[in-house]
XYZ file of C-alpha atoms in Angstrom:
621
model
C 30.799 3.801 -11.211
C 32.608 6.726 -12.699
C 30.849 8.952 -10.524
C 28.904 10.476 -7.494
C 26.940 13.168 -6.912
C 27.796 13.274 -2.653
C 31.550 13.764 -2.426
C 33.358 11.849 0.105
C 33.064 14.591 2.925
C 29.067 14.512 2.549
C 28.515 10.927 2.792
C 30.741 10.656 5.330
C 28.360 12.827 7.806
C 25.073 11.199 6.956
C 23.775 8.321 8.123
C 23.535 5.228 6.323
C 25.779 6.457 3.223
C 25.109 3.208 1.066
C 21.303 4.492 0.653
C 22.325 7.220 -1.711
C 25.924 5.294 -4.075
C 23.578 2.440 -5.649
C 26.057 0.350 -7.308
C 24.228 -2.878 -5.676
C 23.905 -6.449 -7.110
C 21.644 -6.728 -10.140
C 21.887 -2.514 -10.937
C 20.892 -1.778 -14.221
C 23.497 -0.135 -16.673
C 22.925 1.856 -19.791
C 24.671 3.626 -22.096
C 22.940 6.840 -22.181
C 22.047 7.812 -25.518
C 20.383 11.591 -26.847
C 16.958 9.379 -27.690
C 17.003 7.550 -24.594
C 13.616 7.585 -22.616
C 15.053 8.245 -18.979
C 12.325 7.212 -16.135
C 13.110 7.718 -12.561
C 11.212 5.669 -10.374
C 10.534 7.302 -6.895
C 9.367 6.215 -3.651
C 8.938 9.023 -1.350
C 10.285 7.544 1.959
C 13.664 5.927 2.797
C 15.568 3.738 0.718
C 15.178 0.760 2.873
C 11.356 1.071 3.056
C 11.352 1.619 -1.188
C 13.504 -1.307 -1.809
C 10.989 -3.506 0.075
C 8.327 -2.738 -2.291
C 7.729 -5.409 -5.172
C 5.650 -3.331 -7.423
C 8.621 -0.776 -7.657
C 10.849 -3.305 -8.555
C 8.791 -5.131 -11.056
C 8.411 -2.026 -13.489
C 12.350 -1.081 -12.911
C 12.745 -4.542 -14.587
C 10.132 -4.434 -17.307
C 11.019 -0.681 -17.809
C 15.135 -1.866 -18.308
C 13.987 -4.554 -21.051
C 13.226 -1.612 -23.357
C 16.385 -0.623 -25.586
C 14.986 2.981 -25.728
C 14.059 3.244 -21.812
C 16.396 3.584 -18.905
C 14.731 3.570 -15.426
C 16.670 4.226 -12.476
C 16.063 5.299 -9.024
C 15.529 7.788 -5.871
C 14.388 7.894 -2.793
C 13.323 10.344 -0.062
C 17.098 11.179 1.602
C 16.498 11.259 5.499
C 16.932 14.594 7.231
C 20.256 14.900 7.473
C 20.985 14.450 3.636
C 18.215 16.770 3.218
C 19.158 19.477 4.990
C 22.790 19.091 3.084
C 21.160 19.374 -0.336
C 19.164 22.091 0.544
C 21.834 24.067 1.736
C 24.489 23.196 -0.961
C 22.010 23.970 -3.773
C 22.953 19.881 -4.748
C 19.864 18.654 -6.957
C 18.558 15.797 -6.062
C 19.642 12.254 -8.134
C 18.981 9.018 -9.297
C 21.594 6.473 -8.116
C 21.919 4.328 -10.525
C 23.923 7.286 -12.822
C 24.284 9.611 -9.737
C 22.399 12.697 -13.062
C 20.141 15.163 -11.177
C 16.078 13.722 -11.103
C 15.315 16.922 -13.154
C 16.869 15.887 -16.389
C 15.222 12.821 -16.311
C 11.750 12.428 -18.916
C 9.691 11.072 -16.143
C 9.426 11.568 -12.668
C 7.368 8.350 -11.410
C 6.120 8.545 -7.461
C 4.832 5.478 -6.007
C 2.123 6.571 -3.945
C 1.524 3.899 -1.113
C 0.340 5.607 1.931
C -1.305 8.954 2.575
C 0.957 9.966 5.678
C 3.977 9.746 2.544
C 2.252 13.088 0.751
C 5.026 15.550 2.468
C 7.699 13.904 1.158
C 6.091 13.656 -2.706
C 6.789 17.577 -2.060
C 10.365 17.288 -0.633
C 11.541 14.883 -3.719
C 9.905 18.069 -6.175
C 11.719 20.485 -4.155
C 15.116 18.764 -3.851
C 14.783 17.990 -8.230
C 14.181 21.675 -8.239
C 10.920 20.594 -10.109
C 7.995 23.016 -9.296
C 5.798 22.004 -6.545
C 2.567 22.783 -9.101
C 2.237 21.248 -12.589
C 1.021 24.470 -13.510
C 3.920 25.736 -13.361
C 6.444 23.176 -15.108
C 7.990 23.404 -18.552
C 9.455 20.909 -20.619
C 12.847 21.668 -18.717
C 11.744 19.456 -16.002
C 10.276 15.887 -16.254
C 6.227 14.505 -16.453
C 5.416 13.396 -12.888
C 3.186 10.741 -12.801
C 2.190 9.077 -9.656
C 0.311 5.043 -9.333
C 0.063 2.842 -6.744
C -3.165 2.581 -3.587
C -3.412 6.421 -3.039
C -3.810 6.823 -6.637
C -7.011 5.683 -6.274
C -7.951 9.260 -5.149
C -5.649 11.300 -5.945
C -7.632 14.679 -5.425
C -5.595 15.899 -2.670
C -2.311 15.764 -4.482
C -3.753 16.540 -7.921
C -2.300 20.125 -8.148
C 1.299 18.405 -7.436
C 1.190 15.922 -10.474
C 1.006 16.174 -14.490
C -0.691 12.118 -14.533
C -1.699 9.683 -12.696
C -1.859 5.703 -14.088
C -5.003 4.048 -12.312
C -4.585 0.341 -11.968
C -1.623 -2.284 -12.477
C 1.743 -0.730 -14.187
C 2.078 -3.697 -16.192
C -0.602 -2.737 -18.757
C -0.632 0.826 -20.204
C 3.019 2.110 -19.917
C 4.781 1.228 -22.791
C 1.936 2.859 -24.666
C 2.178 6.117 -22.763
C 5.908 6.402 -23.657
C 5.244 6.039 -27.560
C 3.021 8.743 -27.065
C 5.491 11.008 -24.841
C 7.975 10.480 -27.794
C 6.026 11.265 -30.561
C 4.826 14.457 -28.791
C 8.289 15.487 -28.379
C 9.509 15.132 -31.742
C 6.502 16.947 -33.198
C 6.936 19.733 -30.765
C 3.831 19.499 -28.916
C 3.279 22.015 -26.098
C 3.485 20.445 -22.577
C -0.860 20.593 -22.609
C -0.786 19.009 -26.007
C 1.020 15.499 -24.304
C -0.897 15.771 -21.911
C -4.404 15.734 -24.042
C -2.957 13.126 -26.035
C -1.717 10.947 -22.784
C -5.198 11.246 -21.030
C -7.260 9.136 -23.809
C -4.849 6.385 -22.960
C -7.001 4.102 -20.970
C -6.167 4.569 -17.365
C -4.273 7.801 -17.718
C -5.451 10.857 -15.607
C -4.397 14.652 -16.060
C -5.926 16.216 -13.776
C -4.793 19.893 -14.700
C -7.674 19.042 -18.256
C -10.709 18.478 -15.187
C -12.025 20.922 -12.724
C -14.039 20.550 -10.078
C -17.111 22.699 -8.732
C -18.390 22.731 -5.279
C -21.897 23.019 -3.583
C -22.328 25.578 -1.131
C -21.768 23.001 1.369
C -18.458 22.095 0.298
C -19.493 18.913 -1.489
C -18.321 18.361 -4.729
C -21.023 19.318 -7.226
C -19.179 17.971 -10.707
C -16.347 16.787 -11.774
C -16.317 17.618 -15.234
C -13.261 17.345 -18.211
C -12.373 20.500 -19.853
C -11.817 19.700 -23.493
C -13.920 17.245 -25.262
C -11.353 14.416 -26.670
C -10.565 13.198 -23.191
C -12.678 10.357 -21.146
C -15.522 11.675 -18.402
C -13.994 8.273 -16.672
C -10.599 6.730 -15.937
C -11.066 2.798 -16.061
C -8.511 1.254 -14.084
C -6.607 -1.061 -16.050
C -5.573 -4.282 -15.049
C -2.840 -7.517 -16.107
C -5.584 -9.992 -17.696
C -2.993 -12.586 -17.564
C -1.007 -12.971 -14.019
C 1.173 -16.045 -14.913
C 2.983 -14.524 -18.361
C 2.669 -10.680 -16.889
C 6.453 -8.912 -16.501
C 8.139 -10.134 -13.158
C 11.814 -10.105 -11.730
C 14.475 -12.120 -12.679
C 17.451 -10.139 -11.521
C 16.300 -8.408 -8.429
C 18.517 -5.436 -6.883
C 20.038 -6.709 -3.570
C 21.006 -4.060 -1.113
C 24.345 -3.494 0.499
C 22.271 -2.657 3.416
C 19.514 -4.113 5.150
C 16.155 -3.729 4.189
C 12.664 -3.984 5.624
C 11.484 -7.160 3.216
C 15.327 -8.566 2.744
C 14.269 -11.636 0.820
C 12.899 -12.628 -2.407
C 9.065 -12.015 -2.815
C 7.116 -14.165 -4.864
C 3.535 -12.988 -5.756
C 1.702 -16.065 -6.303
C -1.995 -14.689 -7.128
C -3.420 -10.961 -7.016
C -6.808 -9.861 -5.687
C -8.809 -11.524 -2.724
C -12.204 -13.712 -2.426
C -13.263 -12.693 0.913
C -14.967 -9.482 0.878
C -13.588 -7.623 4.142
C -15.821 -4.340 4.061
C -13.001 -2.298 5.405
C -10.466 -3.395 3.196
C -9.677 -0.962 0.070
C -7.236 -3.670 -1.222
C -9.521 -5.985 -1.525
C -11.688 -3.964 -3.839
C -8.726 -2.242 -6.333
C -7.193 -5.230 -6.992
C -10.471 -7.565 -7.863
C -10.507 -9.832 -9.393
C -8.617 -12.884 -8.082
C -6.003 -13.939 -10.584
C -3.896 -16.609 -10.155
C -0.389 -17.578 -11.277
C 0.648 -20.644 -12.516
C 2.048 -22.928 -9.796
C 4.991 -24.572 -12.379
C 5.921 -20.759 -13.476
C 5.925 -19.931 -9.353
C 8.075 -23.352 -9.054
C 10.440 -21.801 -12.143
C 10.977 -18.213 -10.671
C 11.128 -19.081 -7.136
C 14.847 -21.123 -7.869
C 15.625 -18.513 -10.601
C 15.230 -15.620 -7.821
C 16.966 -17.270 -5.224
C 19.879 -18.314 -7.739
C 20.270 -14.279 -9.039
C 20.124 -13.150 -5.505
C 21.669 -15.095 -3.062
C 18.771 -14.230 -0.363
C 18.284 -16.629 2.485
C 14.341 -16.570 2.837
C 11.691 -16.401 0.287
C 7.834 -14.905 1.025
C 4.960 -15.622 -0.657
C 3.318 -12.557 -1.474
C -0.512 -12.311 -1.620
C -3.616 -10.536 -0.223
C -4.348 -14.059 1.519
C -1.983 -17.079 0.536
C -4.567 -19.504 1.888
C -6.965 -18.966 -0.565
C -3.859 -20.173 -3.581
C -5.680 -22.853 -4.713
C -1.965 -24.659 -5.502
C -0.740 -23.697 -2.148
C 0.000 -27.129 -0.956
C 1.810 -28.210 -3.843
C 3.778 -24.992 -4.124
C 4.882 -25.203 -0.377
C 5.820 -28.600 -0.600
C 8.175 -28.081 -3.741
C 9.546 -25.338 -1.893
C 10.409 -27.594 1.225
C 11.870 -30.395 -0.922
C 13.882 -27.813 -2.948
C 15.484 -25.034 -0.555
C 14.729 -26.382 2.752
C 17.949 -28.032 3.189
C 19.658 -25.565 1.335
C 19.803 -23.206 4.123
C 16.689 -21.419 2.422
C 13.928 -20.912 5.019
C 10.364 -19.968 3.847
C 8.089 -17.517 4.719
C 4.149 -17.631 4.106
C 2.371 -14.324 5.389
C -1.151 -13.537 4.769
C -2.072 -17.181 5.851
C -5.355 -18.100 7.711
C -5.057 -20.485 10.712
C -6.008 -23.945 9.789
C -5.006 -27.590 10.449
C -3.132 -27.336 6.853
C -1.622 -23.451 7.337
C -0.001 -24.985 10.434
C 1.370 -27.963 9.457
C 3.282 -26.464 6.780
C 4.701 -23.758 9.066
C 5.932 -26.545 11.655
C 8.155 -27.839 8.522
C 9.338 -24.405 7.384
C 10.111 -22.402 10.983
C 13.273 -23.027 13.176
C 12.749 -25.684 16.134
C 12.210 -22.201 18.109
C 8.663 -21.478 16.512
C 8.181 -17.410 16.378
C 4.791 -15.974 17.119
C 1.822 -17.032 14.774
C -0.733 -13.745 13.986
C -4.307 -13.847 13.530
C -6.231 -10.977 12.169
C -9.876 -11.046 13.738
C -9.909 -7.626 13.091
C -13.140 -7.552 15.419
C -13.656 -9.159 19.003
C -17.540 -9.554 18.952
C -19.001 -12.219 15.885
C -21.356 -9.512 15.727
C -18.606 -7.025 14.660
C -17.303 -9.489 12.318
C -20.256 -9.994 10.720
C -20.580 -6.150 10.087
C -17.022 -6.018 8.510
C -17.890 -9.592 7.011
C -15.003 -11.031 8.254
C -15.768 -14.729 7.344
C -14.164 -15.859 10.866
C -15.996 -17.457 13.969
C -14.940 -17.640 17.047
C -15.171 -21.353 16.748
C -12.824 -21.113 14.118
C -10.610 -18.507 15.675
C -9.940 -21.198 18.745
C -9.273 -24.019 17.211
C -7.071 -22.539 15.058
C -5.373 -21.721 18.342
C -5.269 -25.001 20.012
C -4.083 -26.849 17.054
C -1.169 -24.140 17.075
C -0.689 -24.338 20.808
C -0.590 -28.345 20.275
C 1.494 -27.653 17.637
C 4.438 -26.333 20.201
C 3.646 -22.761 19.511
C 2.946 -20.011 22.841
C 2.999 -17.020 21.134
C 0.022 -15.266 19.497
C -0.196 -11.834 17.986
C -3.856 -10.804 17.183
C -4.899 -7.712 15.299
C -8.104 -5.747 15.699
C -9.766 -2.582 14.594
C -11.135 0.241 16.992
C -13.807 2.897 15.574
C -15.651 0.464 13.565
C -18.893 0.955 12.262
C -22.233 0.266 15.111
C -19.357 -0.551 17.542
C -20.359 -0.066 20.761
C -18.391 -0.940 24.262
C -19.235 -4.401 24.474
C -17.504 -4.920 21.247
C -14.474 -3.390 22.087
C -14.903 -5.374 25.431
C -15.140 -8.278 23.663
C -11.391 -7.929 21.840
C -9.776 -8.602 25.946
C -12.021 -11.530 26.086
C -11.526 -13.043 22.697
C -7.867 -12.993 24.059
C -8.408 -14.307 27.039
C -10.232 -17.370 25.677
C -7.193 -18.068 23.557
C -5.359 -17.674 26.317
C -7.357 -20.192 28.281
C -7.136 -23.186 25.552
C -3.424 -22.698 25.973
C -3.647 -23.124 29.459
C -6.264 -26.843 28.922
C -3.454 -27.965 27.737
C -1.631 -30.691 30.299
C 1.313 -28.059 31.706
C 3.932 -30.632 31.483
C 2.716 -30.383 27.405
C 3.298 -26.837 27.125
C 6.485 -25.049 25.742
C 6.952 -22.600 28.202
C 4.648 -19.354 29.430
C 1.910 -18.374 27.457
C 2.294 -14.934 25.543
C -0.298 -12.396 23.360
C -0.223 -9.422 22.232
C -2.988 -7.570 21.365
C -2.439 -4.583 18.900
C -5.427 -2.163 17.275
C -5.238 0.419 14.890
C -7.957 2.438 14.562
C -10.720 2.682 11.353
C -10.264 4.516 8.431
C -13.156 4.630 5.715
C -11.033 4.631 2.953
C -12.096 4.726 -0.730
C -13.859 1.745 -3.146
C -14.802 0.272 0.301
C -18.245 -0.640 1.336
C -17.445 1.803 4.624
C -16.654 4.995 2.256
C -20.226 6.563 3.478
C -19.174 6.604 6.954
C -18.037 9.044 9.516
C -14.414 8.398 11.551
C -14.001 8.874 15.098
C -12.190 11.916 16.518
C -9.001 11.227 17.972
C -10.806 11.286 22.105
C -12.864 8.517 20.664
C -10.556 6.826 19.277
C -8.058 6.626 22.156
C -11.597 6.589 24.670
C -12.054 3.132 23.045
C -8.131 1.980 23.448
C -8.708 2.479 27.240
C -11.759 0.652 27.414
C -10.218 -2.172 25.890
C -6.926 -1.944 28.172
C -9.351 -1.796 31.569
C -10.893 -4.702 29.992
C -7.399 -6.568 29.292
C -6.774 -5.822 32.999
C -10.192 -7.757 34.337
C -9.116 -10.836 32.387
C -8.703 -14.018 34.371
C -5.449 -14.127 32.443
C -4.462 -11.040 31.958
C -0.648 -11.819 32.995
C -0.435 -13.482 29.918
C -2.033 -10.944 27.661
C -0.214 -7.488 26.351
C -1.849 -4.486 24.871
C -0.088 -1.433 22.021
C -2.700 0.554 20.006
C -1.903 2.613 17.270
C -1.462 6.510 17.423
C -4.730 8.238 16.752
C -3.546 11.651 15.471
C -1.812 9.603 12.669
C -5.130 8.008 11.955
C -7.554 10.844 11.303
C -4.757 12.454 9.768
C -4.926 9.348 7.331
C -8.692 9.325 6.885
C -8.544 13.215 5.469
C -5.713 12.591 3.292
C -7.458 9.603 1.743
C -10.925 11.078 1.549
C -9.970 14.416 0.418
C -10.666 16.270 -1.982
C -8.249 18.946 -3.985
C -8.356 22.125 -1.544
C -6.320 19.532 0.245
C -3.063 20.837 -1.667
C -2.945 23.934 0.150
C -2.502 22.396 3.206
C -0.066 19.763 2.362
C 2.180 22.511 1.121
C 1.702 24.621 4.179
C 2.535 21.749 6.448
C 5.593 20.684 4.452
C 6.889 24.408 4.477
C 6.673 24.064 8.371
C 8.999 21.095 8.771
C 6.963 18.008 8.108
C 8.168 15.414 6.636
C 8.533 12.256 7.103
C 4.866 12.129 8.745
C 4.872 7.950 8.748
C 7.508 8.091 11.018
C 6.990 8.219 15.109
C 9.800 10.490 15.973
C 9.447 13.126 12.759
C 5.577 13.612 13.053
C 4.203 16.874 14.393
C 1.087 17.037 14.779
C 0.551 20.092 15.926
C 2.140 22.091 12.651
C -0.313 20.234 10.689
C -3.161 21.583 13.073
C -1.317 25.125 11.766
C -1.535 24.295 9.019
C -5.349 23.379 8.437
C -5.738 26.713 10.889
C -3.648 28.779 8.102
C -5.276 27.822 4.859
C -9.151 27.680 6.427
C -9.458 24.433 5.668
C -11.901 22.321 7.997
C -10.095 18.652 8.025
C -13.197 17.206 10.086
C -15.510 18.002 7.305
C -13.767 15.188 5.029
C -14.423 12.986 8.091
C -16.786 13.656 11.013
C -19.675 13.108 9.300
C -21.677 10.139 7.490
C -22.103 10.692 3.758
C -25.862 10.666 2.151
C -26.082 7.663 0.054
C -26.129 10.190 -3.513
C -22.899 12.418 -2.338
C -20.489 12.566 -5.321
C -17.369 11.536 -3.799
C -13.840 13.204 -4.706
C -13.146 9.698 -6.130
C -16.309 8.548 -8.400
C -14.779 9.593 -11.199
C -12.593 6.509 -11.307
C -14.129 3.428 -12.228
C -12.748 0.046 -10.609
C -14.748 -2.057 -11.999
C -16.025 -2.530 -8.798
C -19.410 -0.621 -9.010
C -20.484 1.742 -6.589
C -23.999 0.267 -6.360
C -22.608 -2.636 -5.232
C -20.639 -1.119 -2.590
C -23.979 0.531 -1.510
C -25.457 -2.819 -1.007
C -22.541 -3.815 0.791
C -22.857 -1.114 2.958
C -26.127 -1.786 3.807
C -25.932 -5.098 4.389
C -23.325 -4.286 7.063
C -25.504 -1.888 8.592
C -27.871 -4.907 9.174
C -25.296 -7.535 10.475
C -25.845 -9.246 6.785
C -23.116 -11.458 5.657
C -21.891 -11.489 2.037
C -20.410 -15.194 0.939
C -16.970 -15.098 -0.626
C -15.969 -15.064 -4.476
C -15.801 -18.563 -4.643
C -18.467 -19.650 -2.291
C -21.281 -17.205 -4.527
C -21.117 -14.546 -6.864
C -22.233 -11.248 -5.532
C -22.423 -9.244 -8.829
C -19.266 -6.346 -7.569
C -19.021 -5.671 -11.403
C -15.423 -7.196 -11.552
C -16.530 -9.600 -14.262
C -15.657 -6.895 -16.646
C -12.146 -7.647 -16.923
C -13.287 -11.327 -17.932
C -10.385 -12.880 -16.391
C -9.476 -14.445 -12.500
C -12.156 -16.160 -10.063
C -15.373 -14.916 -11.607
C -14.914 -17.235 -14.495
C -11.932 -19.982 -12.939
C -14.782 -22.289 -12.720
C -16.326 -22.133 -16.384
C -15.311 -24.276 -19.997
């Protein structure tokens, strides 16, 4: 590298200098050249959360195959850097040519989780890019945002020029022909932005405005000029198996959250989980080829060195080529001193054996995800999981040589009630009690579970996006009954209880179900100090209680109350393909305990047939 933007005496105060030189394995150089597209992809937290994200890395790689496009990096610099650039007047850069983020074409801002929207505005303020699109120029790049929070992006609208609904694969390449012929006719800033919003899947939302009942509810959302779409259509890769992936993945000089090579081996999910937004934006189930997976999996662990590879899915059981996938994997890397790693799993006779052949001889802790302690409450959330199923998957681990269990639950569901949340310490204790039927002079030491809940959030496109959310003495109300109720258990040595933070939480739900008065108080808040919001030690709570105070904004009215079946959300203007009757029905059908079969087992008529592709036709000539 011929250069860096942090001299010597600044990276040797910060922590962690090797976040901010790139210059890792697999970097992308270009010769930068006066009709070069320059992208900068951004993920606004730290460098070693950023680097763990797939999707990022994918379009940095599909981006790079272009002659005409270079895409490099940035991430959010932790406090200490920040502080430093602020008071040095440094801009902010991209590491892979150490050039300030502001001379780049496009600024593009993964947007992964709501409690990330203070540090969208510290990136814009350290490019010295205007926080408001309103006020940008063509001296400073197009920000676009995509990823989950995308989905509604109402409460960081005023902060972006686009936003790309759906998979990145798709639409992009298209959206850059059109920035470059804008630019060398010498359209106006509004004019790219007209033409970029009738690309399928592009939203501008400085060409839509919003009016609001008296009550505060949104009345219309309604485009301003008639050449652009009333709807944006999420878009989404038709064809998994021959989409872009990786073949060169960047590997760190420093460690990293996911330090291994990810392998997506299908996207969307069959089951249906009412709470789960995922499970609804990424519909329909498409899945990869199992002799591609076979070809990339050794290609990625030959261009990387990494020790571990992780099958990456919503839930890995549900790959219908699972077994033979698993098993090539063992014969291939297992004795290479390549150890496998299969997440999203569900706990069956099959799921175990193949994790007794691919964990040390010291087995780790298996999780389960009940999500709900009562079958009642799973069959509200439509969990697909019985107890029955729940404990046998435990004594065939617990035969297997494993004692640990980690089980995940929800608090603040919807009809909960306290013999529900009861029922969470004595779903644990039951598991705890088939590893104790087991002869003692069988077992492999003391048995151990942890219990962990997070607390409910109605997020968007989920059959739960009518409901209210719990205030934060609810939530944490409900924690203690379940750790009183952990105490009674006949085994309650062997069980341990953490629950999630519940300021965090409803500070989540308003962020996600906002709608675009929201702005003002993400901008007050950041102008106080936060940042970094995701993060236990760097969240303050009370300046963003200041900060809803200062700007008159009521946060509990985007999430104290249950939504009439006809209220226009901030988000219906988006269309999933997913329909939002369907989600109705779902909802209703919760409300009554009503179960909803899988994707595979029945078809429930979602509306994700549109896209023609994946599970809702797998199974026709």
């Amino acid at each position: 590298m011929s250069k860096l933007a942090l001299s010597d005496d600044i990276l040797m105060k910060v922590d962690k200098p090797t976040r901010y030189i790139g210059s890792e394995i697999n970097i992308v150089r270009k010769e930068i050249t006066p009709d070069m597209l320059r992208f900068c992809m951004c993920f606004p937290d730290l460098y070693e959360i950023g680097m763990s994200h797939l999707g990022m890395q994918i379009l940095y790689a599909m981006f790079n195959k272009r002659e005409d496009v270079y895409c490099e990096r940035v991430f959010s610099p932790w406090t200490d850097l920040h502080e430093i650039l602020l008071e040095r007047e440094i801009p902010l850069f991209a590491l892979e040519s150490q050039d300030p983020v502001k001379d780049f074409d496009f600024l593009g801002i993964t947007l992964q989780y709501e409690m990330c929207y203070t540090n969208i505005l510290q990136i814009l303020e350290l490019s010295q890019i205007p926080f408001f699109a309103k006020d940008r120029d063509w001296s400073v790049p197009i920000v676009i945002g995509g990823g989950p929070c995308s989905y509604n992006p109402e409460p960081i609208a005023d902060f972006f020029d686009l936003f790309y609904i759906g998979e990145g694969e798709v639409i992009y390449d298209r959206l850059f022909e059109v920035y470059k012929a804008s630019r060398t006719n010498g359209d106006t800033r509004e004019q790219f932005l007209k033409k970029a919003a009738c690309i399928p899947g592009i939203y501008a939302p400085s060409l839509y405005e919003v009016t609001y009942n008296d009550d505060g509810t949104i009345q219309k959302h309604a485009k301003r000029f008639e050449e652009i779409p009333s709807t944006i259509v999420r878009q989404v890769v038709t064809d998994v198996t021959n989409s872009p992936y990786l073949e060169k993945p960047i590997v760190p000089f420093t460690k990293i959250t996911q330090d291994r090579v990810v392998l997506e081996i299908m996207r969307g999910c069959i089951r249906g989980c009412r709470f789960c937004q995922a499970g609804a934006i990424y519909r329909p189930t498409r899945q990869k080829d199992v002799e591609t997976l076979k070809a990339q999996a050794a290609m990625l662990l030959r261009n990387t060195g990494h020790e571990e590879i992780s099958l990456s899915s919503l839930s890995s059981s549900d790959y219908e080529s699972l077994e033979e996938l698993v098993h090539y994997l063992i014969t291939e890397f297992k004795g290479k001193g390549v150890n496998i790693s299969l997440p999203s799993l569900r706990i069956d006779a099959f799921s175990l054996d193949v994790m007794s052949q691919v964990q040390d001889i010291k087995k780790s802790s298996l999780t389960f995800a009940p999500e709900a302690g009562s079958q009642r409450m799973r069959d509200v959330i439509n969990k697909g999981l019985t107890e029955e199923e729940i404990l046998r998957g435990a004594g065939l681990a617990f035969e297997g040589g494993w004692q640990k269990v980690k089980l995940y639950f929800m608090l603040g569901l919807p009809t909960e009630t306290t013999e529900d949340m009861k029922a969470i310490a004595e779903l644990a204790n039951k598991i705890a009690v088939r590893y104790y039927d087991i002869p003692k002079e069988e077992r492999n030491g003391k048995c151990q579970i942890t219990i962990s809940t997070s607390f409910f959030v109605p997020k968007p496109f989920t059959a739960f996006q009518w409901m209210q959310m719990c205030s934060k003495d609810e939530f944490l109300d409900r924690a203690h009954v379940v750790n009183d109720a952990v105490k009674e258990q006949l085994n309650r040595k062997s069980l341990k209880y953490n629950w999630h933070a519940a300021d965090v939480t409803r500070l989540e739900g308003i962020m996600a179900r906002g709608d675009r008065k929201l702005s003002a108080v993400i901008l007050a808040a950041y102008k106080k100090g936060c940042l970094f919001d995701s993060w236990t030690e760097s969240f303050a709570y009370d300046k963003w209680i200041e900060a809803f105070e200062e700007t008159g904004i009521d946060g509990g009215f985007y999430v104290n109350r249950t939504r009439p079946d006809d209220e226009i959300f901030p988000w219906d203007f988006i269309d999933i393909g997913v329909t939002k009757a369907f989600l109705l029905r779902e909802y209703h059908n919760a409300l009554n305990g009503v179960v909803t079969p899988n994707c595979r087992e029945k078809c429930s008529g979602c509306g994700a047939n549109i896209y023609g592709e994946g599970v809702c036709y797998e199974n026709q000539n």
